[in-house]
XYZ file of N, CA, C and O in Angstrom:
876
model
N 28.763 0.031 10.007
C 28.119 0.020 8.689
C 28.083 1.426 8.141
O 27.649 2.374 8.806
N 28.568 1.608 6.926
C 28.634 2.923 6.314
C 27.230 3.427 6.039
O 26.371 2.716 5.543
N 27.011 4.703 6.354
C 25.716 5.295 6.092
C 24.639 4.918 7.089
O 23.468 5.216 6.866
N 25.011 4.253 8.177
C 24.022 3.847 9.159
C 23.501 5.072 9.909
O 24.254 5.963 10.286
N 22.201 5.112 10.079
C 21.552 6.230 10.751
C 21.010 5.743 12.082
O 20.272 4.755 12.133
N 21.406 6.407 13.137
C 20.906 6.080 14.463
C 19.721 6.993 14.749
O 19.858 8.219 14.781
N 18.562 6.404 14.925
C 17.357 7.176 15.190
C 17.301 7.514 16.677
O 17.176 6.626 17.519
N 17.446 8.787 16.966
C 17.437 9.248 18.349
C 16.037 9.782 18.641
O 15.772 10.986 18.590
N 15.114 8.884 18.938
C 13.733 9.283 19.175
C 13.044 8.253 20.040
O 13.399 7.081 20.030
N 12.059 8.727 20.780
C 11.216 7.863 21.608
C 9.768 8.142 21.214
O 9.112 9.021 21.786
N 9.251 7.427 20.208
C 7.907 7.741 19.702
C 6.819 7.673 20.759
O 5.825 8.396 20.663
N 6.982 6.797 21.746
C 5.946 6.676 22.772
C 6.059 7.768 23.835
O 5.137 7.948 24.633
N 7.169 8.485 23.845
C 7.412 9.500 24.868
C 7.431 10.898 24.278
O 6.862 11.832 24.835
N 8.100 11.045 23.144
C 8.261 12.373 22.549
C 6.904 12.970 22.204
O 5.996 12.284 21.733
N 6.787 14.240 22.377
C 5.564 14.974 22.093
C 5.857 16.059 21.051
O 6.994 16.384 20.752
N 4.785 16.588 20.511
C 4.934 17.729 19.605
C 4.842 17.395 18.142
O 4.890 18.300 17.301
N 4.689 16.094 17.801
C 4.627 15.746 16.383
C 3.343 16.234 15.724
O 3.302 16.447 14.504
N 2.281 16.366 16.496
C 0.994 16.780 15.950
C 0.752 18.274 16.061
O -0.336 18.757 15.732
N 1.741 19.003 16.520
C 1.562 20.442 16.633
C 1.531 21.090 15.256
O 2.116 20.573 14.296
N 0.853 22.220 15.118
C 0.761 22.896 13.808
C 2.136 23.298 13.285
O 2.956 23.849 14.014
N 2.356 22.999 12.026
C 3.600 23.391 11.374
C 4.689 22.346 11.393
O 5.642 22.443 10.599
N 4.594 21.342 12.272
C 5.650 20.329 12.366
C 5.673 19.473 11.094
O 6.728 19.210 10.521
N 4.513 19.008 10.663
C 4.436 18.178 9.457
C 4.906 18.955 8.231
O 5.669 18.442 7.413
N 4.477 20.216 8.127
C 4.901 21.031 6.987
C 6.401 21.265 7.005
O 7.055 21.259 5.952
N 6.959 21.456 8.194
C 8.411 21.664 8.284
C 9.171 20.410 7.866
O 10.204 20.494 7.187
N 8.653 19.240 8.240
C 9.307 17.987 7.836
C 9.264 17.822 6.325
O 10.269 17.459 5.690
N 8.112 18.091 5.708
C 8.010 17.993 4.251
C 8.926 19.002 3.564
O 9.512 18.713 2.509
N 9.043 20.181 4.143
C 9.926 21.188 3.556
C 11.381 20.726 3.589
O 12.138 20.929 2.629
N 11.788 20.065 4.679
C 13.148 19.543 4.762
C 13.381 18.440 3.731
O 14.447 18.381 3.095
N 12.381 17.594 3.538
C 12.516 16.529 2.537
C 12.617 17.118 1.139
O 13.440 16.693 0.316
N 11.776 18.097 0.845
C 11.824 18.726 -0.476
C 13.151 19.437 -0.714
O 13.699 19.392 -1.822
N 13.669 20.055 0.320
C 14.963 20.726 0.188
C 16.073 19.715 -0.080
O 16.954 19.933 -0.918
N 16.019 18.577 0.616
C 17.011 17.534 0.390
C 16.902 16.969 -1.020
O 17.917 16.732 -1.697
N 15.672 16.753 -1.486
C 15.483 16.250 -2.851
C 15.945 17.261 -3.890
O 16.455 16.888 -4.951
N 15.766 18.536 -3.606
C 16.189 19.566 -4.560
C 17.708 19.633 -4.675
O 18.266 19.826 -5.758
N 18.393 19.438 -3.555
C 19.859 19.507 -3.565
C 20.504 18.214 -4.023
O 21.673 18.198 -4.374
N 19.726 17.114 -4.012
C 20.306 15.821 -4.391
C 20.337 15.697 -5.902
O 19.298 15.711 -6.564
N 21.507 15.574 -6.441
C 21.685 15.419 -7.878
C 22.624 14.232 -8.111
O 23.841 14.359 -8.023
N 22.057 13.046 -8.365
C 22.929 11.881 -8.573
C 23.798 12.052 -9.804
O 23.345 12.494 -10.869
N 25.071 11.729 -9.653
C 26.021 11.875 -10.755
C 26.241 10.577 -11.513
O 26.898 10.571 -12.538
N 25.695 9.475 -11.024
C 25.860 8.205 -11.702
C 24.654 7.324 -11.406
O 23.803 7.656 -10.573
N 24.572 6.239 -12.117
C 23.473 5.305 -11.912
C 23.701 4.547 -10.620
O 24.622 3.735 -10.515
N 22.867 4.817 -9.620
C 23.069 4.166 -8.324
C 22.598 2.719 -8.318
O 22.707 2.043 -7.302
N 22.056 2.230 -9.440
C 21.645 0.831 -9.542
C 22.604 0.009 -10.399
O 22.294 -1.126 -10.751
N 23.764 0.582 -10.726
C 24.661 -0.114 -11.634
C 25.276 -1.375 -11.020
O 25.739 -2.256 -11.748
N 25.249 -1.467 -9.686
C 25.804 -2.669 -9.054
C 24.846 -3.846 -9.151
O 25.245 -4.986 -8.852
N 23.614 -3.604 -9.558
C 22.634 -4.680 -9.684
C 22.719 -5.315 -11.066
O 23.068 -4.647 -12.040
N 22.418 -6.615 -11.179
C 22.434 -7.257 -12.502
C 21.327 -6.694 -13.380
O 20.316 -6.177 -12.877
N 21.496 -6.769 -14.694
C 20.443 -6.252 -15.591
C 19.137 -7.005 -15.395
O 19.123 -8.196 -15.100
N 18.051 -6.282 -15.570
C 16.728 -6.854 -15.352
C 16.356 -7.761 -16.515
O 16.416 -7.363 -17.683
N 15.995 -8.997 -16.195
C 15.563 -9.972 -17.198
C 14.061 -10.168 -17.031
O 13.600 -10.927 -16.184
N 13.297 -9.464 -17.862
C 11.842 -9.502 -17.718
C 11.225 -10.708 -18.405
O 10.015 -10.934 -18.294
N 12.024 -11.484 -19.123
C 11.474 -12.645 -19.831
C 11.915 -13.972 -19.215
O 11.741 -15.014 -19.835
N 12.475 -13.911 -18.006
C 12.984 -15.142 -17.409
C 11.863 -16.104 -17.044
O 12.086 -17.310 -16.964
N 10.677 -15.584 -16.806
C 9.564 -16.435 -16.395
C 8.772 -16.960 -17.584
O 7.848 -17.741 -17.409
N 9.101 -16.519 -18.796
C 8.311 -16.886 -19.957
C 8.627 -18.310 -20.411
O 9.784 -18.714 -20.475
N 7.585 -19.038 -20.711
C 7.719 -20.360 -21.328
C 7.700 -20.188 -22.849
O 7.308 -19.120 -23.349
N 8.122 -21.198 -23.593
C 8.063 -21.068 -25.063
C 6.665 -20.739 -25.574
O 6.506 -19.945 -26.516
N 5.653 -21.323 -24.966
C 4.289 -21.033 -25.418
C 3.936 -19.569 -25.144
O 3.357 -18.874 -25.999
N 4.318 -19.070 -23.944
C 4.054 -17.668 -23.639
C 4.829 -16.744 -24.563
O 4.303 -15.723 -25.032
N 6.074 -17.114 -24.866
C 6.887 -16.282 -25.762
C 6.256 -16.191 -27.147
O 6.159 -15.086 -27.727
N 5.801 -17.319 -27.662
C 5.159 -17.308 -28.976
C 3.859 -16.499 -28.946
O 3.530 -15.789 -29.909
N 3.128 -16.615 -27.860
C 1.866 -15.879 -27.755
C 2.125 -14.374 -27.669
O 1.397 -13.567 -28.268
N 3.156 -13.968 -26.919
C 3.500 -12.550 -26.852
C 3.913 -12.019 -28.222
O 3.557 -10.887 -28.586
N 4.660 -12.806 -28.957
C 5.043 -12.388 -30.309
C 3.813 -12.247 -31.201
O 3.723 -11.318 -32.002
N 2.860 -13.162 -31.057
C 1.640 -13.066 -31.859
C 0.869 -11.789 -31.538
O 0.397 -11.081 -32.446
N 0.759 -11.484 -30.247
C 0.061 -10.267 -29.859
C 0.791 -9.023 -30.330
O 0.164 -8.035 -30.753
N 2.131 -9.051 -30.265
C 2.904 -7.904 -30.716
C 2.764 -7.684 -32.213
O 2.716 -6.544 -32.685
N 2.681 -8.772 -32.974
C 2.526 -8.670 -34.433
C 1.071 -8.527 -34.860
O 0.791 -8.489 -36.069
N 0.158 -8.496 -33.884
C -1.274 -8.322 -34.168
C -1.801 -9.415 -35.097
O -2.597 -9.151 -36.009
N -1.367 -10.637 -34.856
C -1.832 -11.764 -35.658
C -3.009 -12.421 -34.961
O -3.097 -12.441 -33.736
N -3.959 -12.978 -35.744
C -5.111 -13.641 -35.117
C -4.697 -14.954 -34.458
O -3.729 -15.602 -34.849
N -5.454 -15.340 -33.459
C -5.185 -16.585 -32.755
C -5.591 -17.769 -33.632
O -6.622 -17.727 -34.320
N -4.769 -18.795 -33.620
C -5.083 -19.985 -34.400
C -6.309 -20.680 -33.812
O -6.425 -20.862 -32.610
N -7.217 -21.046 -34.691
C -8.421 -21.750 -34.243
C -8.091 -23.204 -33.908
O -7.061 -23.742 -34.349
N -8.954 -23.798 -33.111
C -8.748 -25.177 -32.702
C -8.856 -26.097 -33.926
O -9.853 -26.085 -34.644
N -7.821 -26.865 -34.155
C -7.801 -27.766 -35.306
C -8.527 -29.065 -34.966
O -8.223 -29.722 -33.975
N -9.505 -29.412 -35.785
C -10.260 -30.662 -35.616
C -9.823 -31.723 -36.619
O -10.482 -32.757 -36.753
N -8.679 -31.474 -37.249
C -8.236 -32.392 -38.301
C -7.927 -33.778 -37.758
O -8.198 -34.794 -38.410
N -7.389 -33.838 -36.543
C -7.010 -35.138 -35.989
C -8.234 -35.996 -35.661
O -8.125 -37.201 -35.483
N -9.410 -35.358 -35.578
C -10.626 -36.107 -35.286
C -11.417 -36.489 -36.547
O -12.457 -37.120 -36.437
N -10.912 -36.077 -37.687
C -11.609 -36.380 -38.934
C -11.243 -37.778 -39.445
O -10.157 -38.294 -39.139
N -12.161 -38.372 -40.212
C -11.932 -39.693 -40.829
C -12.143 -39.567 -42.335
O -13.125 -40.068 -42.897
N -11.193 -38.903 -43.002
C -11.388 -38.694 -44.446
C -11.113 -39.980 -45.236
O -10.288 -40.809 -44.835
N -11.796 -40.174 -46.324
C -11.503 -41.331 -47.196
C -10.229 -41.075 -47.986
O -9.678 -39.971 -47.973
N -9.703 -42.060 -48.658
C -8.515 -41.851 -49.483
C -8.771 -40.813 -50.574
O -9.928 -40.587 -50.971
N -7.754 -40.140 -51.034
C -7.936 -39.187 -52.130
C -8.576 -39.867 -53.336
O -8.523 -41.089 -53.502
N -9.193 -39.057 -54.191
C -9.902 -39.594 -55.364
C -8.977 -40.381 -56.280
O -9.390 -41.346 -56.940
N -7.696 -40.040 -56.307
C -6.771 -40.753 -57.185
C -6.271 -42.062 -56.591
O -5.571 -42.827 -57.266
N -6.579 -42.309 -55.279
C -6.084 -43.529 -54.634
C -7.232 -44.390 -54.098
O -7.051 -45.179 -53.175
N -8.403 -44.256 -54.691
C -9.534 -45.030 -54.202
C -9.374 -46.526 -54.450
O -9.975 -47.339 -53.742
N -8.556 -46.890 -55.408
C -8.362 -48.303 -55.723
C -7.086 -48.874 -55.112
O -6.740 -50.024 -55.392
N -6.406 -48.086 -54.282
C -5.160 -48.563 -53.672
C -5.457 -49.111 -52.287
O -6.097 -48.439 -51.459
N -4.951 -50.321 -52.024
C -5.176 -50.960 -50.725
C -4.432 -50.216 -49.608
O -4.932 -50.066 -48.491
N -3.230 -49.753 -49.895
C -2.434 -49.057 -48.879
C -3.120 -47.795 -48.385
O -3.073 -47.466 -47.187
N -3.746 -47.067 -49.289
C -4.448 -45.855 -48.878
C -5.600 -46.184 -47.942
O -5.842 -45.496 -46.941
N -6.342 -47.300 -48.284
C -7.440 -47.686 -47.412
C -6.930 -48.195 -46.056
O -7.556 -48.004 -45.030
N -5.763 -48.868 -46.090
C -5.185 -49.309 -44.810
C -4.849 -48.128 -43.898
O -5.037 -48.185 -42.688
N -4.340 -47.060 -44.496
C -4.051 -45.857 -43.698
C -5.322 -45.288 -43.089
O -5.349 -44.850 -41.934
N -6.407 -45.294 -43.854
C -7.687 -44.787 -43.338
C -8.189 -45.674 -42.197
O -8.717 -45.180 -41.191
N -8.011 -46.988 -42.364
C -8.434 -47.902 -41.299
C -7.589 -47.682 -40.044
O -8.114 -47.672 -38.919
N -6.285 -47.529 -40.212
C -5.424 -47.271 -39.051
C -5.837 -45.977 -38.346
O -5.858 -45.907 -37.104
N -6.142 -44.959 -39.143
C -6.585 -43.696 -38.554
C -7.898 -43.879 -37.793
O -8.074 -43.343 -36.684
N -8.796 -44.653 -38.343
C -10.076 -44.909 -37.685
C -9.871 -45.656 -36.377
O -10.500 -45.348 -35.353
N -8.977 -46.662 -36.399
C -8.705 -47.410 -35.173
C -8.061 -46.510 -34.096
O -8.377 -46.631 -32.912
N -7.165 -45.621 -34.548
C -6.531 -44.689 -33.600
C -7.572 -43.760 -32.982
O -7.555 -43.505 -31.762
N -8.494 -43.272 -33.814
C -9.544 -42.404 -33.293
C -10.461 -43.169 -32.339
O -10.880 -42.634 -31.303
N -10.767 -44.416 -32.689
C -11.614 -45.226 -31.824
C -10.947 -45.483 -30.479
O -11.581 -45.404 -29.424
N -9.646 -45.755 -30.503
C -8.920 -45.978 -29.252
C -8.854 -44.692 -28.419
O -8.967 -44.724 -27.187
N -8.707 -43.580 -29.102
C -8.667 -42.298 -28.400
C -9.996 -42.033 -27.691
O -10.017 -41.606 -26.521
N -11.090 -42.296 -28.354
C -12.391 -42.101 -27.728
C -12.594 -43.091 -26.576
O -13.213 -42.746 -25.549
N -12.077 -44.314 -26.726
C -12.186 -45.297 -25.646
C -11.412 -44.830 -24.417
O -11.866 -44.997 -23.270
N -10.236 -44.248 -24.650
C -9.447 -43.726 -23.525
C -10.181 -42.567 -22.849
O -10.177 -42.438 -21.615
N -10.812 -41.723 -23.639
C -11.573 -40.616 -23.060
C -12.709 -41.145 -22.187
O -12.962 -40.627 -21.094
N -13.411 -42.152 -22.678
C -14.496 -42.740 -21.886
C -13.955 -43.326 -20.586
O -14.546 -43.171 -19.505
N -12.802 -44.003 -20.673
C -12.200 -44.576 -19.479
C -11.810 -43.484 -18.479
O -12.031 -43.631 -17.268
N -11.254 -42.396 -18.981
C -10.891 -41.292 -18.100
C -12.116 -40.695 -17.430
O -12.073 -40.334 -16.236
N -13.214 -40.565 -18.179
C -14.445 -40.049 -17.592
C -14.971 -40.978 -16.499
O -15.430 -40.525 -15.447
N -14.912 -42.289 -16.750
C -15.364 -43.237 -15.739
C -14.490 -43.170 -14.489
O -14.994 -43.205 -13.353
N -13.171 -43.060 -14.681
C -12.259 -42.939 -13.533
C -12.527 -41.642 -12.767
O -12.469 -41.617 -11.526
N -12.806 -40.582 -13.518
C -13.079 -39.305 -12.868
C -14.352 -39.381 -12.029
O -14.410 -38.880 -10.898
N -15.385 -40.001 -12.582
C -16.633 -40.129 -11.832
C -16.442 -40.955 -10.564
O -17.097 -40.717 -9.545
N -15.542 -41.933 -10.610
C -15.355 -42.813 -9.474
C -14.422 -42.241 -8.422
O -14.652 -42.383 -7.212
N -13.341 -41.584 -8.876
C -12.292 -41.154 -7.939
C -12.146 -39.641 -7.815
O -11.425 -39.168 -6.940
N -12.793 -38.885 -8.677
C -12.550 -37.438 -8.666
C -13.081 -36.791 -7.388
O -12.387 -35.976 -6.767
N -14.299 -37.149 -6.994
C -14.886 -36.515 -5.806
C -14.063 -36.778 -4.546
O -13.733 -35.834 -3.808
N -13.690 -38.026 -4.247
C -12.837 -38.242 -3.056
C -11.487 -37.537 -3.157
O -10.992 -36.986 -2.160
N -10.890 -37.555 -4.368
C -9.596 -36.877 -4.532
C -9.746 -35.368 -4.329
O -8.894 -34.723 -3.711
N -10.855 -34.821 -4.833
C -11.084 -33.386 -4.669
C -11.321 -33.034 -3.206
O -10.856 -32.004 -2.719
N -12.045 -33.909 -2.504
C -12.265 -33.680 -1.075
C -10.949 -33.704 -0.308
O -10.715 -32.886 0.584
N -10.081 -34.658 -0.639
C -8.776 -34.716 0.028
C -7.952 -33.467 -0.298
O -7.240 -32.940 0.565
N -8.074 -33.005 -1.538
C -7.344 -31.793 -1.926
C -7.852 -30.587 -1.133
O -7.061 -29.768 -0.639
N -9.179 -30.477 -0.999
C -9.752 -29.388 -0.223
C -9.346 -29.486 1.246
O -9.084 -28.464 1.898
N -9.299 -30.705 1.767
C -8.872 -30.889 3.143
C -7.417 -30.474 3.322
O -7.035 -29.863 4.328
N -6.588 -30.808 2.324
C -5.183 -30.393 2.374
C -5.067 -28.875 2.365
O -4.262 -28.295 3.110
N -5.888 -28.226 1.522
C -5.879 -26.763 1.502
C -6.332 -26.195 2.847
O -5.751 -25.216 3.345
N -7.364 -26.802 3.426
C -7.845 -26.325 4.727
C -6.770 -26.493 5.800
O -6.565 -25.596 6.629
N -6.075 -27.628 5.788
C -4.997 -27.846 6.763
C -3.869 -26.843 6.554
O -3.311 -26.309 7.527
N -3.544 -26.593 5.290
C -2.489 -25.615 4.997
C -2.902 -24.226 5.466
O -2.087 -23.465 6.000
N -4.201 -23.909 5.278
C -4.686 -22.601 5.721
C -4.608 -22.476 7.237
O -4.260 -21.415 7.777
N -4.927 -23.554 7.955
C -4.840 -23.525 9.420
C -3.394 -23.319 9.872
O -3.127 -22.550 10.794
N -2.471 -24.026 9.208
C -1.051 -23.882 9.580
C -0.574 -22.458 9.323
O 0.108 -21.839 10.151
N -0.957 -21.917 8.138
C -0.548 -20.551 7.805
C -1.167 -19.541 8.770
O -0.507 -18.585 9.194
N -2.441 -19.757 9.125
C -3.104 -18.847 10.066
C -2.437 -18.907 11.435
O -2.273 -17.879 12.104
N -2.052 -20.110 11.851
C -1.378 -20.255 13.148
C -0.040 -19.528 13.143
O 0.312 -18.840 14.110
N 0.703 -19.663 12.036
C 1.975 -18.952 11.934
C 1.757 -17.447 11.925
O 2.517 -16.684 12.543
N 0.701 -16.994 11.211
C 0.403 -15.562 11.171
C 0.060 -15.038 12.557
O 0.527 -13.954 12.956
N -0.740 -15.787 13.301
C -1.085 -15.367 14.661
C 0.150 -15.311 15.547
O 0.301 -14.394 16.369
N 1.060 -16.265 15.381
C 2.284 -16.272 16.174
C 3.154 -15.060 15.825
O 3.715 -14.402 16.724
N 3.237 -14.750 14.529
C 4.017 -13.577 14.119
C 3.395 -12.293 14.656
O 4.112 -11.388 15.109
N 2.073 -12.213 14.606
C 1.413 -11.032 15.158
C 1.626 -10.932 16.666
O 1.799 -9.835 17.206
N 1.607 -12.082 17.344
C 1.858 -12.075 18.788
C 3.268 -11.594 19.083
O 3.482 -10.783 19.999
N 4.230 -12.093 18.305
C 5.611 -11.653 18.495
C 5.761 -10.162 18.201
O 6.482 -9.447 18.913
N 5.079 -9.713 17.144
C 5.129 -8.291 16.820
C 4.528 -7.449 17.935
O 5.099 -6.408 18.320
N 3.392 -7.904 18.457
C 2.769 -7.188 19.559
C 3.664 -7.181 20.791
O 3.770 -6.168 21.494
N 4.336 -8.306 21.031
C 5.240 -8.384 22.173
C 6.409 -7.422 22.003
O 6.817 -6.745 22.960
N 6.942 -7.348 20.798
C 8.033 -6.406 20.541
C 7.567 -4.970 20.757
O 8.272 -4.142 21.355
N 6.354 -4.662 20.273
C 5.836 -3.310 20.476
C 5.635 -2.993 21.945
O 5.942 -1.887 22.408
N 5.114 -3.977 22.717
C 4.926 -3.751 24.141
C 6.268 -3.577 24.848
O 6.414 -2.728 25.745
N 7.251 -4.387 24.475
C 8.576 -4.246 25.074
C 9.175 -2.880 24.745
O 9.762 -2.220 25.615
N 9.010 -2.464 23.482
C 9.539 -1.158 23.086
C 8.846 -0.037 23.866
O 9.494 0.904 24.344
N 7.516 -0.163 23.992
C 6.787 0.864 24.739
C 7.198 0.866 26.204
O 7.358 1.943 26.811
N 7.360 -0.336 26.774
C 7.760 -0.415 28.180
C 9.134 0.197 28.393
O 9.346 0.977 29.336
N 10.074 -0.140 27.508
C 11.424 0.411 27.645
C 11.423 1.923 27.461
O 12.106 2.653 28.193
N 10.649 2.400 26.487
C 10.611 3.832 26.251
C 9.923 4.566 27.400
O 10.345 5.669 27.792
N 8.862 3.963 27.941
C 8.192 4.587 29.082
C 9.127 4.657 30.282
O 9.205 5.688 30.970
N 9.830 3.554 30.518
C 10.793 3.544 31.622
C 11.909 4.552 31.375
O 12.310 5.294 32.282
N 12.403 4.565 30.145
C 13.448 5.536 29.812
C 12.940 6.967 29.912
O 13.671 7.868 30.343
N 11.668 7.186 29.504
C 11.097 8.522 29.622
C 10.997 8.985 31.069
O 11.283 10.156 31.376
N 10.591 8.066 31.959
C 10.536 8.420 33.381
C 11.928 8.764 33.912
O 12.090 9.723 34.688
N 12.918 7.991 33.488
C 14.286 8.290 33.925
C 14.748 9.642 33.382
O 15.392 10.420 34.094
N 14.403 9.912 32.121
C 14.797 11.198 31.542
C 14.124 12.360 32.272
O 14.748 13.400 32.515
N 12.831 12.176 32.600
C 12.134 13.235 33.315
C 12.748 13.452 34.692
O 12.913 14.596 35.137
N 13.096 12.334 35.383
C 13.718 12.463 36.698
C 15.080 13.149 36.590
O 15.412 14.033 37.393
N 15.857 12.743 35.599
C 17.171 13.379 35.413
C 17.032 14.842 35.021
O 17.826 15.694 35.455
N 16.014 15.130 34.207
C 15.798 16.524 33.820
C 15.413 17.368 35.029
O 15.897 18.498 35.203
N 14.533 16.808 35.879
C 14.145 17.538 37.087
C 15.348 17.737 38.008
O 15.521 18.814 38.599
N 16.185 16.700 38.106
C 17.386 16.811 38.936
C 18.326 17.851 38.354
O 18.935 18.643 39.107
N 18.436 17.866 37.024
C 19.308 18.859 36.379
C 18.802 20.274 36.625
O 19.583 21.191 36.921
N 17.477 20.448 36.521
C 16.906 21.773 36.779
C 17.179 22.200 38.223
O 17.538 23.357 38.490
N 17.012 21.238 39.159
C 17.271 21.568 40.562
C 18.733 21.937 40.782
O 19.043 22.893 41.506
N 19.644 21.183 40.154
C 21.071 21.497 40.305
C 21.427 22.835 39.683
O 22.216 23.611 40.247
N 20.840 23.102 38.510
C 21.104 24.397 37.877
C 20.591 25.535 38.750
O 21.262 26.572 38.925
N 19.375 25.347 39.297
C 18.820 26.384 40.181
C 19.693 26.566 41.422
O 19.956 27.699 41.853
N 20.144 25.439 41.980
C 21.009 25.524 43.164
C 22.334 26.203 42.819
O 22.833 27.037 43.596
N 22.903 25.862 41.675
C 24.140 26.520 41.248
C 23.924 28.015 41.035
O 24.798 28.837 41.356
N 22.762 28.355 40.495
C 22.464 29.776 40.288
C 22.382 30.506 41.620
O 22.895 31.628 41.768
N 21.734 29.865 42.605
C 21.654 30.484 43.932
C 23.043 30.647 44.549
O 23.348 31.671 45.176
N 23.888 29.608 44.362
C 25.262 29.709 44.892
C 26.019 30.828 44.190
O 26.756 31.609 44.844
N 25.849 30.916 42.859
C 26.529 31.993 42.138
C 26.044 33.363 42.603
O 26.843 34.299 42.749
N 24.742 33.488 42.849
C 24.216 34.763 43.342
C 24.789 35.095 44.717
O 25.164 36.242 45.002
N 24.855 34.062 45.587
C 25.433 34.288 46.916
C 26.901 34.672 46.819
O 27.384 35.549 47.560
N 27.630 34.012 45.890
C 29.048 34.348 45.711
C 29.209 35.780 45.208
O 30.106 36.523 45.663
N 28.335 36.191 44.285
C 28.417 37.561 43.767
C 28.143 38.559 44.880
O 28.841 39.581 45.030
N 27.113 38.278 45.691
C 26.800 39.180 46.800
C 27.938 39.233 47.807
O 28.281 40.307 48.349
N 28.548 38.052 48.058
C 29.681 38.015 48.990
C 30.856 38.804 48.445
O 31.529 39.565 49.182
N 31.138 38.648 47.163
C 32.245 39.397 46.562
C 31.972 40.900 46.604
O 32.885 41.705 46.867
N 30.729 41.281 46.352
C 30.405 42.701 46.420
C 30.559 43.237 47.846
O 31.056 44.348 48.071
N 30.127 42.426 48.816
C 30.255 42.846 50.211
C 31.723 42.978 50.612
O 32.118 43.948 51.285
N 32.548 41.990 50.208
C 33.974 42.068 50.534
C 34.626 43.262 49.868
O 35.507 43.918 50.455
N 34.175 43.547 48.640
C 34.738 44.714 47.959
C 34.377 46.007 48.691
O 35.196 46.931 48.810
N 33.117 46.072 49.196
C 32.717 47.261 49.944
C 33.512 47.393 51.244
O 33.864 48.499 51.677
N 33.783 46.243 51.896
C 34.562 46.282 53.137
C 35.975 46.773 52.865
O 36.547 47.550 53.656
N 36.547 46.318 51.763
C 37.906 46.775 51.447
C 37.917 48.284 51.191
O 38.875 48.965 51.542
N 36.860 48.744 50.557
C 36.837 50.176 50.270
C 36.511 51.008 51.516
O 36.999 52.102 51.700
N 35.662 50.481 52.417
C 35.246 51.211 53.610
C 35.203 50.238 54.784
O 34.178 49.599 55.035
N 36.291 50.079 55.515
C 36.325 49.127 56.642
C 35.323 49.455 57.729
O 34.939 48.587 58.510
N 34.869 50.714 57.822
C 33.931 51.083 58.875
C 32.589 50.366 58.720
O 31.835 50.238 59.686
N 32.302 49.950 57.515
C 31.024 49.257 57.299
C 30.983 47.979 58.106
O 29.973 47.639 58.737
N 32.117 47.274 58.146
C 32.175 46.028 58.888
C 31.996 46.275 60.381
O 31.305 45.527 61.087
N 32.616 47.370 60.882
C 32.491 47.668 62.308
C 31.056 48.032 62.658
O 30.512 47.579 63.671
N 30.416 48.846 61.836
C 29.028 49.228 62.094
C 28.114 48.011 62.049
O 27.203 47.869 62.855
N 28.381 47.137 61.098
C 27.553 45.937 60.992
C 27.757 45.050 62.224
O 26.801 44.503 62.773
N 29.000 44.972 62.715
C 29.282 44.155 63.876
C 28.590 44.731 65.115
O 28.044 44.001 65.963
N 28.620 46.062 65.247
C 27.977 46.712 66.372
C 26.495 46.499 66.342
O 25.832 46.253 67.366
N 25.896 46.598 65.157
C 24.439 46.439 65.060
C 24.031 45.019 65.415
O 22.991 44.789 66.016
N 24.876 44.062 65.053
C 24.579 42.667 65.377
C 24.707 42.446 66.869
O 23.895 41.730 67.498
N 25.723 43.083 67.508
C 25.923 42.911 68.932
C 24.767 43.484 69.736
O 24.313 42.935 70.741
N 24.301 44.678 69.341
C 23.177 45.314 70.034
C 21.891 44.562 69.852
O 21.033 44.531 70.708
């Protein structure tokens, strides 16, 4: 994957993050990177244009336009509930009175339906509401159970990560100690080799040294 960053860190093992100056140095590096970063093109051009009105319904769209134009909100019209008589010029017309009667019957039926709805609500609303609340409670229990399972999995992942890092840290410490021991041993060997080379060089320059040393060892 292009641009993939491999994080080479063991947060549970590494030390020194809380030492003085470390946080400031990290912020300084970020600021330096931000200062040098100069985008030459729109890095969001591969994304589709933002449609901020996709969620709007026609009613919401009209209301937003009203607010933008600073127009007052329309008041609730009670005209459909009125029972006006025929106009003064049609008081003697039967058709005009028939329209008024039809309107009255429609209003009467509308009120009858409202009464019926109220009676149905009084009879069935409470049990339906209780079932709705029970459904919400069941949904909440299911969601809570899923949340607890996710938290358990997250905790398990964290424990596994800590365990692996702790184990890896112990291995690193052991390898580091072994490396230090090998380096020290190599240094001792190099020192012995240097001393041996110096001794051989002295023998080549003065062979009597070897004879005197041999005699002293014999005695």
